[in-house]
Short mmCIF file of N, CA and C in Angstrom, two decimals:
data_model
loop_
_atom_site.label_atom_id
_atom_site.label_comp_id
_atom_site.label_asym_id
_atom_site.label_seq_id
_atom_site.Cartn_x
_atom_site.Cartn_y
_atom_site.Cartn_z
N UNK A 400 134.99 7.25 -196.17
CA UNK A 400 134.37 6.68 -197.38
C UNK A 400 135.27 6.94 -198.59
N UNK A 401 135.77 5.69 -199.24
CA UNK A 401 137.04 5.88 -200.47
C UNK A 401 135.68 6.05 -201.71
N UNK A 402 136.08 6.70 -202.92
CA UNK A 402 135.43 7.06 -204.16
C UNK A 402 134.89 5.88 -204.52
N UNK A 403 135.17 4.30 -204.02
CA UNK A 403 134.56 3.53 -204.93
C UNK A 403 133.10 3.20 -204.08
N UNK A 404 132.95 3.68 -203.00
CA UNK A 404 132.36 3.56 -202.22
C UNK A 404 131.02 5.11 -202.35
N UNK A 405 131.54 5.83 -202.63
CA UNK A 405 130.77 7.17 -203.21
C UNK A 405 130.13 6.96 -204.18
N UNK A 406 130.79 6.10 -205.41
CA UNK A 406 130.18 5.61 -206.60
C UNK A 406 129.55 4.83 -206.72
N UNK A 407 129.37 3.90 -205.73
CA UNK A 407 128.24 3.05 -205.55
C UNK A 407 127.16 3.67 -205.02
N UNK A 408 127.26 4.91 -203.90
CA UNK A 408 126.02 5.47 -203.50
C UNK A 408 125.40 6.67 -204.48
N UNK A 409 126.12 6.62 -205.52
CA UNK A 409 126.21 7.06 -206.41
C UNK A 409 125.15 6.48 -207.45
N UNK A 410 125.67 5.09 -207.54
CA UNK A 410 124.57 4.60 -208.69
C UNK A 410 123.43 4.47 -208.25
N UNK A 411 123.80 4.02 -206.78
CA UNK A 411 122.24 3.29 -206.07
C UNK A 411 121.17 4.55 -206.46
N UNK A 412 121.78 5.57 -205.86
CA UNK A 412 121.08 7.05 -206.03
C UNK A 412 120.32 7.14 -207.57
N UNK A 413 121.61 6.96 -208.71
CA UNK A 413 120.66 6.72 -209.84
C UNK A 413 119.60 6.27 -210.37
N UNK A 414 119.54 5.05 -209.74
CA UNK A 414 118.67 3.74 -210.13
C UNK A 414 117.63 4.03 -209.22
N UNK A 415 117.29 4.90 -208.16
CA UNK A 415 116.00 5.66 -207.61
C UNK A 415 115.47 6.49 -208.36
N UNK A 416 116.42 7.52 -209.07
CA UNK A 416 115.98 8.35 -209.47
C UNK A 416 115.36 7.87 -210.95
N UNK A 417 115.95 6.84 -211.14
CA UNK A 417 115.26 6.18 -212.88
C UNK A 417 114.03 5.70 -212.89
N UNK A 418 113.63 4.95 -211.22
CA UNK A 418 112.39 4.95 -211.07
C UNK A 418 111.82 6.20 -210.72
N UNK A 419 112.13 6.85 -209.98
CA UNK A 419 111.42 8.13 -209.96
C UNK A 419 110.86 8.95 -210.84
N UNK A 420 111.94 8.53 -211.83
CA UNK A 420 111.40 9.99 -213.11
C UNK A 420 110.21 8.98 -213.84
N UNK A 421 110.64 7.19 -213.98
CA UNK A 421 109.81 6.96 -214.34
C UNK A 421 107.86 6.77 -214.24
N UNK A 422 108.20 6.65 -212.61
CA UNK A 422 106.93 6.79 -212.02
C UNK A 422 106.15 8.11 -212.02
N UNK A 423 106.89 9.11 -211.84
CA UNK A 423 106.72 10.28 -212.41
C UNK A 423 106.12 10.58 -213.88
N UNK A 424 106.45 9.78 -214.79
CA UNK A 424 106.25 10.04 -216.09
C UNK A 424 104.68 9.22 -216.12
N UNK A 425 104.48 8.14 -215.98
CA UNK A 425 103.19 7.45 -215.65
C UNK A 425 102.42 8.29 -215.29
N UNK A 426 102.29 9.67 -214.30
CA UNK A 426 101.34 9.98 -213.65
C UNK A 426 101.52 11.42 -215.13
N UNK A 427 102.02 11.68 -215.71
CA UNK A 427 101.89 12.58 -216.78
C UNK A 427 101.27 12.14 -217.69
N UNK A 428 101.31 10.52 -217.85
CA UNK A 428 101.03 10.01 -218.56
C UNK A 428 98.98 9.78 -218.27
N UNK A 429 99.11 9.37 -217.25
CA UNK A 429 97.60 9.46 -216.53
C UNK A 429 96.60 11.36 -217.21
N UNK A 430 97.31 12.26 -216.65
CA UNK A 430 97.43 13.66 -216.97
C UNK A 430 96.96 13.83 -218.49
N UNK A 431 97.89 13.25 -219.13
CA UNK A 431 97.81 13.63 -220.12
C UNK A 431 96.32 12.62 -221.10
N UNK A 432 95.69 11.89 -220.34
CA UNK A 432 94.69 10.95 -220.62
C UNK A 432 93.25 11.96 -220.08
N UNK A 433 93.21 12.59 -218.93
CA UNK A 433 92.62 13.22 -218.63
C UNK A 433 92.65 14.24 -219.53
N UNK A 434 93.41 15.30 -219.56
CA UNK A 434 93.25 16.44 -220.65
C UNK A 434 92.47 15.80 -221.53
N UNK A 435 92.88 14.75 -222.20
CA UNK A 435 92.43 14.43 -223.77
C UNK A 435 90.83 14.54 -223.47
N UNK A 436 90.37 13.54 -222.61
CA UNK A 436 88.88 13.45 -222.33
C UNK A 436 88.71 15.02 -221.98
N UNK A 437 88.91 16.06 -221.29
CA UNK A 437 88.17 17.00 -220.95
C UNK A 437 88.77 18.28 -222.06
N UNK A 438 89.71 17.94 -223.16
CA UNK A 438 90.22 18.60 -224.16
C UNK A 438 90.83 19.65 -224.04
N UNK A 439 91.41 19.36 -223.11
CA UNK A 439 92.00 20.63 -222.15
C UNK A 439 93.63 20.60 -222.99
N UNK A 440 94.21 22.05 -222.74
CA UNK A 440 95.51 22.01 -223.00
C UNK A 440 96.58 21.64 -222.53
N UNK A 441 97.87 20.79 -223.51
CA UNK A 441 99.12 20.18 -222.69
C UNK A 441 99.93 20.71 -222.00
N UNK A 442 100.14 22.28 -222.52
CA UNK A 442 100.73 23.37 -222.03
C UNK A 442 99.79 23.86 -220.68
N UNK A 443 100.43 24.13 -219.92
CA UNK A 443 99.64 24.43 -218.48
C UNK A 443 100.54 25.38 -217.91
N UNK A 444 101.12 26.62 -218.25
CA UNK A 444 102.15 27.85 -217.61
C UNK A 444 102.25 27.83 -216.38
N UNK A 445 100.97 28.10 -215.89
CA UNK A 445 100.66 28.64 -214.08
C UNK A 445 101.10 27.03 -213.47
N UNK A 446 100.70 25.62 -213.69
CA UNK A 446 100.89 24.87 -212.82
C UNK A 446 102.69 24.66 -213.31
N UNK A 447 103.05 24.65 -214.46
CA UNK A 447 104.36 24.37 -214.36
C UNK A 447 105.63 25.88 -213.49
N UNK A 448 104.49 27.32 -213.60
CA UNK A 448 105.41 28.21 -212.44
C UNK A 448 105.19 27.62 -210.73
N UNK A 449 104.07 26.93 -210.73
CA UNK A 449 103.51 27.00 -209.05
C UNK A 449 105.28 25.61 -209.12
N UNK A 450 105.00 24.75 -209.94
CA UNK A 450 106.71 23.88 -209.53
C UNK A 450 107.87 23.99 -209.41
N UNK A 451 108.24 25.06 -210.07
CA UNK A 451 109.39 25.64 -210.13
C UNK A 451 109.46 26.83 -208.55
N UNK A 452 108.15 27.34 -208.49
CA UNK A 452 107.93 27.89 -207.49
C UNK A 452 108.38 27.01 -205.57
N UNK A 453 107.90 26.04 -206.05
CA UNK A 453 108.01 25.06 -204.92
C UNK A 453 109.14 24.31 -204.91
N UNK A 454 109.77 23.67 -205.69
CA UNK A 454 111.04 23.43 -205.58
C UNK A 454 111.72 24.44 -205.05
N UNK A 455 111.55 25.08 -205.71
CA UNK A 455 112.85 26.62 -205.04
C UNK A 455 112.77 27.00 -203.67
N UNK A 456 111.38 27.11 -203.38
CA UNK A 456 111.19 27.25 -202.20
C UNK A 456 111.90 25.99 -201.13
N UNK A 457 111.65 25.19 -201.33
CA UNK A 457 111.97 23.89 -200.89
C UNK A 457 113.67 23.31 -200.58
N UNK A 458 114.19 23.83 -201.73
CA UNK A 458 115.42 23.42 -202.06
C UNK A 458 116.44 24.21 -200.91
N UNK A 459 116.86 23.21 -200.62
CA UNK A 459 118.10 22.60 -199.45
C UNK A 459 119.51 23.10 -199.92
N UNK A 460 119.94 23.17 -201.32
CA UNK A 460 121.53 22.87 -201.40
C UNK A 460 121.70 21.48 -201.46
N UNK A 461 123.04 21.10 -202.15
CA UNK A 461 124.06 22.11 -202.33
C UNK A 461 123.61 22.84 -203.99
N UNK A 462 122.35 22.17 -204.92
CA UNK A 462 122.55 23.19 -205.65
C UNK A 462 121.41 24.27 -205.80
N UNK A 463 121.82 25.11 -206.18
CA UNK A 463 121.38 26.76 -206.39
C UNK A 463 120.07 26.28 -207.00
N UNK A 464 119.32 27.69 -206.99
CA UNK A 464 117.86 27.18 -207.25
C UNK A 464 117.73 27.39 -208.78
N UNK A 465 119.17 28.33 -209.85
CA UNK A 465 118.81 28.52 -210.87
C UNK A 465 118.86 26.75 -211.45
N UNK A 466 119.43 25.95 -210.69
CA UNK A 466 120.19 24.72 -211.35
C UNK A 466 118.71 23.87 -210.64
N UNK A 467 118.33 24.31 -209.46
CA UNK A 467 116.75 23.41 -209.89
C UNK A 467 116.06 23.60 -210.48
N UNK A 468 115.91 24.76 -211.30
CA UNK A 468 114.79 25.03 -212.34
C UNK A 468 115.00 24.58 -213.39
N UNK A 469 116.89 24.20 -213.24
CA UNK A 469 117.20 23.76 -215.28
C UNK A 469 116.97 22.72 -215.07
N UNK A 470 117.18 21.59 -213.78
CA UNK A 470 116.56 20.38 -213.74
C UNK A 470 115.50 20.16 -214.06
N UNK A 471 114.36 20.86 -213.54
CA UNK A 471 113.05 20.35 -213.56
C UNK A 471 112.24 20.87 -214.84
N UNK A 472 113.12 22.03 -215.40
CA UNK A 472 112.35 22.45 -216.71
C UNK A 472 112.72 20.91 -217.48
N UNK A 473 113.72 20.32 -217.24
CA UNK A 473 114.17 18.88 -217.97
C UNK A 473 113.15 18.15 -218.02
N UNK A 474 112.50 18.02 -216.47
CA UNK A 474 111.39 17.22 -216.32
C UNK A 474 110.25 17.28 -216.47
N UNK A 475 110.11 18.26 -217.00
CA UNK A 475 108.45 19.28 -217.25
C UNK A 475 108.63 18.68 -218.73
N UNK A 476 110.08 19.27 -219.58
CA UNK A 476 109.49 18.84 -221.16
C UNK A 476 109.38 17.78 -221.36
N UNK A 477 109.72 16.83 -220.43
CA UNK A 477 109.78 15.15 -220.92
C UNK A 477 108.28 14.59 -221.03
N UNK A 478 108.13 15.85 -219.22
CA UNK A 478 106.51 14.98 -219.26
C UNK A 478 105.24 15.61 -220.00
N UNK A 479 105.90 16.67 -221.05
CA UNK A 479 104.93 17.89 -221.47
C UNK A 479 104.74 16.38 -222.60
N UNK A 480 105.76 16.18 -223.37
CA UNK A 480 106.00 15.38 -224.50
C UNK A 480 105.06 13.99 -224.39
N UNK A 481 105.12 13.48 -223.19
CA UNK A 481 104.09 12.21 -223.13
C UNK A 481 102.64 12.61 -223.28
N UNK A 482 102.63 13.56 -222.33
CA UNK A 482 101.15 14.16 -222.25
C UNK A 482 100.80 14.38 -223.92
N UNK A 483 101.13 15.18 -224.80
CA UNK A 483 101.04 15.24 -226.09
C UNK A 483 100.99 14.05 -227.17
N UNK A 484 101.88 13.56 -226.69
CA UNK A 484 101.68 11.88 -227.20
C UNK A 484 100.63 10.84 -226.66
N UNK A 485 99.99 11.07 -225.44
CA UNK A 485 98.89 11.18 -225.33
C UNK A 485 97.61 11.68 -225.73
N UNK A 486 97.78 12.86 -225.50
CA UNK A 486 96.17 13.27 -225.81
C UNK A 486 96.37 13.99 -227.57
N UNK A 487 97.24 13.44 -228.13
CA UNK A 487 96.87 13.72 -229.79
C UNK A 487 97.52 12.26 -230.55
N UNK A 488 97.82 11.23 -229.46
CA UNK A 488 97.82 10.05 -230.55
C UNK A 488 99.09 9.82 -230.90
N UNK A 489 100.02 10.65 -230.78
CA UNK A 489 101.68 10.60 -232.13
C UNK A 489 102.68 9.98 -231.20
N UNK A 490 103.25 9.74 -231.88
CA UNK A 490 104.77 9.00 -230.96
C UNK A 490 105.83 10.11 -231.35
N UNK B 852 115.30 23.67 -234.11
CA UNK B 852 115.34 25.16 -234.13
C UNK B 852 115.87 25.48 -232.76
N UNK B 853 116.51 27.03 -232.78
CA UNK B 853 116.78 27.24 -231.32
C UNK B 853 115.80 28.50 -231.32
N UNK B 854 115.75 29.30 -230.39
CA UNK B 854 115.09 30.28 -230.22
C UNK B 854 115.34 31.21 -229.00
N UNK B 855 116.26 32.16 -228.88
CA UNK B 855 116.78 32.93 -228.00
C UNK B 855 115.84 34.09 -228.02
N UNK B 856 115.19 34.03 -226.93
CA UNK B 856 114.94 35.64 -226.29
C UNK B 856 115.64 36.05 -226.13
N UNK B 857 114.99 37.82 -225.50
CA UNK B 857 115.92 39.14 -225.43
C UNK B 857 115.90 39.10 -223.71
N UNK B 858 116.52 39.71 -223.41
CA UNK B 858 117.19 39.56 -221.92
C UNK B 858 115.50 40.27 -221.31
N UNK B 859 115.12 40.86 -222.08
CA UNK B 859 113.41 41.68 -221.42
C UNK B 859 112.74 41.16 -222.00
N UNK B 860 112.56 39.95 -222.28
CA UNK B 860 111.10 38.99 -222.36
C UNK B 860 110.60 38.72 -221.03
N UNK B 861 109.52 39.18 -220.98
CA UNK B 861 108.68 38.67 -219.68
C UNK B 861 108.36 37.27 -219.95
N UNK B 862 107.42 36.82 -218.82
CA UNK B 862 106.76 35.66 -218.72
C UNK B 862 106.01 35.23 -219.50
N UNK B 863 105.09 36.46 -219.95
CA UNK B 863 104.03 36.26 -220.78
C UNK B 863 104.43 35.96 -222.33
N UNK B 864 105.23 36.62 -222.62
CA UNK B 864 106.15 36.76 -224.22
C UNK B 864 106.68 34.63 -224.12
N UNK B 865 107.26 34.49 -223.28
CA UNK B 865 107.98 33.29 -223.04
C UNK B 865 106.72 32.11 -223.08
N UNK B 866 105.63 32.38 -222.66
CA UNK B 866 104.11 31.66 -222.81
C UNK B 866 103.82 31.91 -223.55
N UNK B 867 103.77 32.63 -224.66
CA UNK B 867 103.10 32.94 -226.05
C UNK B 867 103.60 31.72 -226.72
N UNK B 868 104.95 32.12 -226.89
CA UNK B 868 105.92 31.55 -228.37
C UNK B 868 105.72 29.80 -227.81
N UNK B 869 105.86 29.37 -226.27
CA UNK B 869 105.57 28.47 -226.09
C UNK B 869 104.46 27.64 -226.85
N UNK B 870 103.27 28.56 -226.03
CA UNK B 870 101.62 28.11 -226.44
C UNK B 870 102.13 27.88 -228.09
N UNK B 871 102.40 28.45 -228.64
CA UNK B 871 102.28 28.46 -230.32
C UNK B 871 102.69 27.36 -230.72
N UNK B 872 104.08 26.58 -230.01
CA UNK B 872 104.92 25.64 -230.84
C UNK B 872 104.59 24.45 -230.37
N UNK B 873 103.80 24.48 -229.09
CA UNK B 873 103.09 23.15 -228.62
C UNK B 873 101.72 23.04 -228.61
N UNK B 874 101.05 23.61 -229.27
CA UNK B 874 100.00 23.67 -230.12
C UNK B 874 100.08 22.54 -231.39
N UNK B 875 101.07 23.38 -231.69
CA UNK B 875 101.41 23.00 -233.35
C UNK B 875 101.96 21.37 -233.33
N UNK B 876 102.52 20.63 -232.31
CA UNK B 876 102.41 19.62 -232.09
C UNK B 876 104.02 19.28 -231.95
N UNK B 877 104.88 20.43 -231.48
CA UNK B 877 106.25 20.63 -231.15
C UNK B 877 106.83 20.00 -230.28
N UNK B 878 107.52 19.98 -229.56
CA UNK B 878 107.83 19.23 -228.26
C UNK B 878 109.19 20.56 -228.09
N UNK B 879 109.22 20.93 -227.04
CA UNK B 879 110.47 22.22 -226.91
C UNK B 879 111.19 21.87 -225.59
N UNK B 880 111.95 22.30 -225.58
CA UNK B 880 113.36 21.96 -224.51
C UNK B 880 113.55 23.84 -223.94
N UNK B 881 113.44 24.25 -222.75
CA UNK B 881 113.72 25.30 -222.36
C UNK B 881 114.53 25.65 -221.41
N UNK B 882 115.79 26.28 -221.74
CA UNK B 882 116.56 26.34 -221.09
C UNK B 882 116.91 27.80 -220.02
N UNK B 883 116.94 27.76 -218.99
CA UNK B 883 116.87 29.10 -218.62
C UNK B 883 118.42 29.64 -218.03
N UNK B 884 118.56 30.46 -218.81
CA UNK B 884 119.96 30.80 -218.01
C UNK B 884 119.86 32.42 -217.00
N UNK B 885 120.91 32.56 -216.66
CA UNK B 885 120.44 33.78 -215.46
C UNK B 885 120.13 34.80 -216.39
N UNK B 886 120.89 35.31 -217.43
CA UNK B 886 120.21 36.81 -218.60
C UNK B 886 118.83 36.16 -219.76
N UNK B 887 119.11 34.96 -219.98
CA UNK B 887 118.52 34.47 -221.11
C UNK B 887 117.75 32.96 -220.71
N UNK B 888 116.89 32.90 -222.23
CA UNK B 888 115.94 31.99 -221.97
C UNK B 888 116.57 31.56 -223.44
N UNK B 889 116.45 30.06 -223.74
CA UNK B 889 116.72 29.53 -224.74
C UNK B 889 116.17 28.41 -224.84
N UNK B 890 114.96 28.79 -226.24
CA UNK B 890 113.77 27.30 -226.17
C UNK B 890 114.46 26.39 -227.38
N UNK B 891 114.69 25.20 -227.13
CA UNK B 891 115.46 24.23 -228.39
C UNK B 891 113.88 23.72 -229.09
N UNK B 892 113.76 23.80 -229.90
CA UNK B 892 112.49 22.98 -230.75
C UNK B 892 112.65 22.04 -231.20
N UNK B 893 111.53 21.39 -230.69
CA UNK B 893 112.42 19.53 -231.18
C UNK B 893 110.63 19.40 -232.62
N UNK B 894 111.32 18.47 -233.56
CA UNK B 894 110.24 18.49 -234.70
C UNK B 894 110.55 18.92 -235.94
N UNK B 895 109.87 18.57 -236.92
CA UNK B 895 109.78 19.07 -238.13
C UNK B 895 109.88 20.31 -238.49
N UNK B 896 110.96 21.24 -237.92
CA UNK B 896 110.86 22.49 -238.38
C UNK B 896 111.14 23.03 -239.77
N UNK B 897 110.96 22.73 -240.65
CA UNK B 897 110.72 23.16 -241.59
C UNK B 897 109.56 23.87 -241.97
N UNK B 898 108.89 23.35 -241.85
CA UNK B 898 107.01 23.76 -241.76
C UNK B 898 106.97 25.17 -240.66
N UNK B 899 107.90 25.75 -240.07
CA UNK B 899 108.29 26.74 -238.89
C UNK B 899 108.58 27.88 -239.59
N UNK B 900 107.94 29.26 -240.40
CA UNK B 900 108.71 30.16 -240.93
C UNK B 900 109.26 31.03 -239.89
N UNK B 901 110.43 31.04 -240.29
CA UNK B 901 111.41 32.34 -239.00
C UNK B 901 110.88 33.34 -238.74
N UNK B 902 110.42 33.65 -240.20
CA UNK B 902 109.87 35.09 -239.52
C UNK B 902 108.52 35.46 -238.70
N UNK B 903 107.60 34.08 -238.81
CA UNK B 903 106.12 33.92 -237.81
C UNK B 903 107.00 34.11 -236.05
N UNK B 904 108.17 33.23 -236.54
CA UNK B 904 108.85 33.32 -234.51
C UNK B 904 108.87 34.33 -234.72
N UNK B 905 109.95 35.16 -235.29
CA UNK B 905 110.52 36.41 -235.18
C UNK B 905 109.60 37.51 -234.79
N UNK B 906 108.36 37.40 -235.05
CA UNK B 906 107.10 38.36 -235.03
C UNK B 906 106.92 38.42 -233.41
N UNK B 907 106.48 37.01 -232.84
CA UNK B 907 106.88 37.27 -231.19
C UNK B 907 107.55 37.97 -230.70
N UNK B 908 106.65 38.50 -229.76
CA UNK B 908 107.42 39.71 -228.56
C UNK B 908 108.60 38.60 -227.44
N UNK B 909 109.54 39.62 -227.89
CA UNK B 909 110.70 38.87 -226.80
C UNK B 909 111.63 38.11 -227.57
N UNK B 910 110.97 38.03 -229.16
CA UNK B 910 111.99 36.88 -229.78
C UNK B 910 113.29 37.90 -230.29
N UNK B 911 114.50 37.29 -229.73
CA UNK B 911 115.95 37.71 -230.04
C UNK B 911 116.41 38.00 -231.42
N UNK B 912 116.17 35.94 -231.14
CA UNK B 912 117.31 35.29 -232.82
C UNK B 912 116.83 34.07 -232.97
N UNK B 913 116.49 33.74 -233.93
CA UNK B 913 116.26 32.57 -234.59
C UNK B 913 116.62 31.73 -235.17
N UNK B 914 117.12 30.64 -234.96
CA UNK B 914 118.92 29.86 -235.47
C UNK B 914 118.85 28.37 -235.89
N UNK B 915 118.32 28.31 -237.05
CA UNK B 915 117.98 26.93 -237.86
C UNK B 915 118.98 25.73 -237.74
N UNK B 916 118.78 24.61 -237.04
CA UNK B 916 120.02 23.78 -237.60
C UNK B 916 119.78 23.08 -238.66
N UNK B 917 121.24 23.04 -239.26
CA UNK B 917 121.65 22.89 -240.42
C UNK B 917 121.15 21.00 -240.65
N UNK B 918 120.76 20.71 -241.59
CA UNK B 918 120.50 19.36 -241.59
C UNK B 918 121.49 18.37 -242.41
N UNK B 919 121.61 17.48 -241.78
CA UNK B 919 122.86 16.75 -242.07
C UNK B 919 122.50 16.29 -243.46
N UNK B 920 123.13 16.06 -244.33
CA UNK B 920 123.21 15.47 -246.00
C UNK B 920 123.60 13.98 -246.05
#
């Protein structure tokens, strides 16, 4: 397999993951509709350790589990941020 | 804002300062490195006095960015 050929499985890979994070974000977005009705808080500690918890556990390689937690803390504030923009209204 | 803990902030110290700034209607970026934790504050920090962070258990340093002119 030559690099231009890597870089295509490369993008393809991207363009999953753009839906992914986005479909992902929808269901924060759902989340964060619920809180509002039951007035619950956006911040949630214990369910965002049980993820970090499970990824790690989970995680395969090749990267280290400190580098899945900096990933997914990525993905926690994105979806902390909708949820908030949700259940208080603000953009 | 940035906001560096001390290498002995527990969990709980790191959930405090959290709870506080996304309360307040913050949005924060947390970065974890292997000695340190480093929360970026995204928002109007101005309305943020340093020294209310600074009062938190676990808080390091407190490091304003400078706003462009």
């Amino acid at each position: 397999m030559g690099i231009d050929d890597i870089r295509d499985e490369i993008d393809r890979l991207d363009g999953e993951l753009l839906r992914i994070f986005n479909e992902r974000a929808s269901l924060a977005l759902k989340i964060g509709e619920i809180k509002k009705g039951l007035d619950l808080p956006v911040y949630d500690p214990a369910r965002e350790k049980r993820i970090f918890a499970r990824m790690t556990s989970e995680n395969k390689g090749p990267l280290d589990d400190q580098a899945i937690v900096r990933l997914f803390e990525r993905v926690i504030d994105e979806s902390r941020r909708l949820e908030r923009i949700m259940t208080r209204g603000e953009q | 804002m940035l906001i560096v803990m001390r290498k002995t902030a527990d969990e709980k110290a790191q959930e405090e300062i959290k709870s506080y700034l996304i309360e307040r209607g913050f949005d924060i970026h947390q970065s974890t490195g292997a000695n340190r934790v480093i929360i970026g504050v995204i928002g109007d920090t101005e309305t943020l006095p340093e020294s209310d962070i600074k009062a938190f258990p676990g808080v390091l340093q407190v490091v304003r960015i400078a706003k462009e002119e």
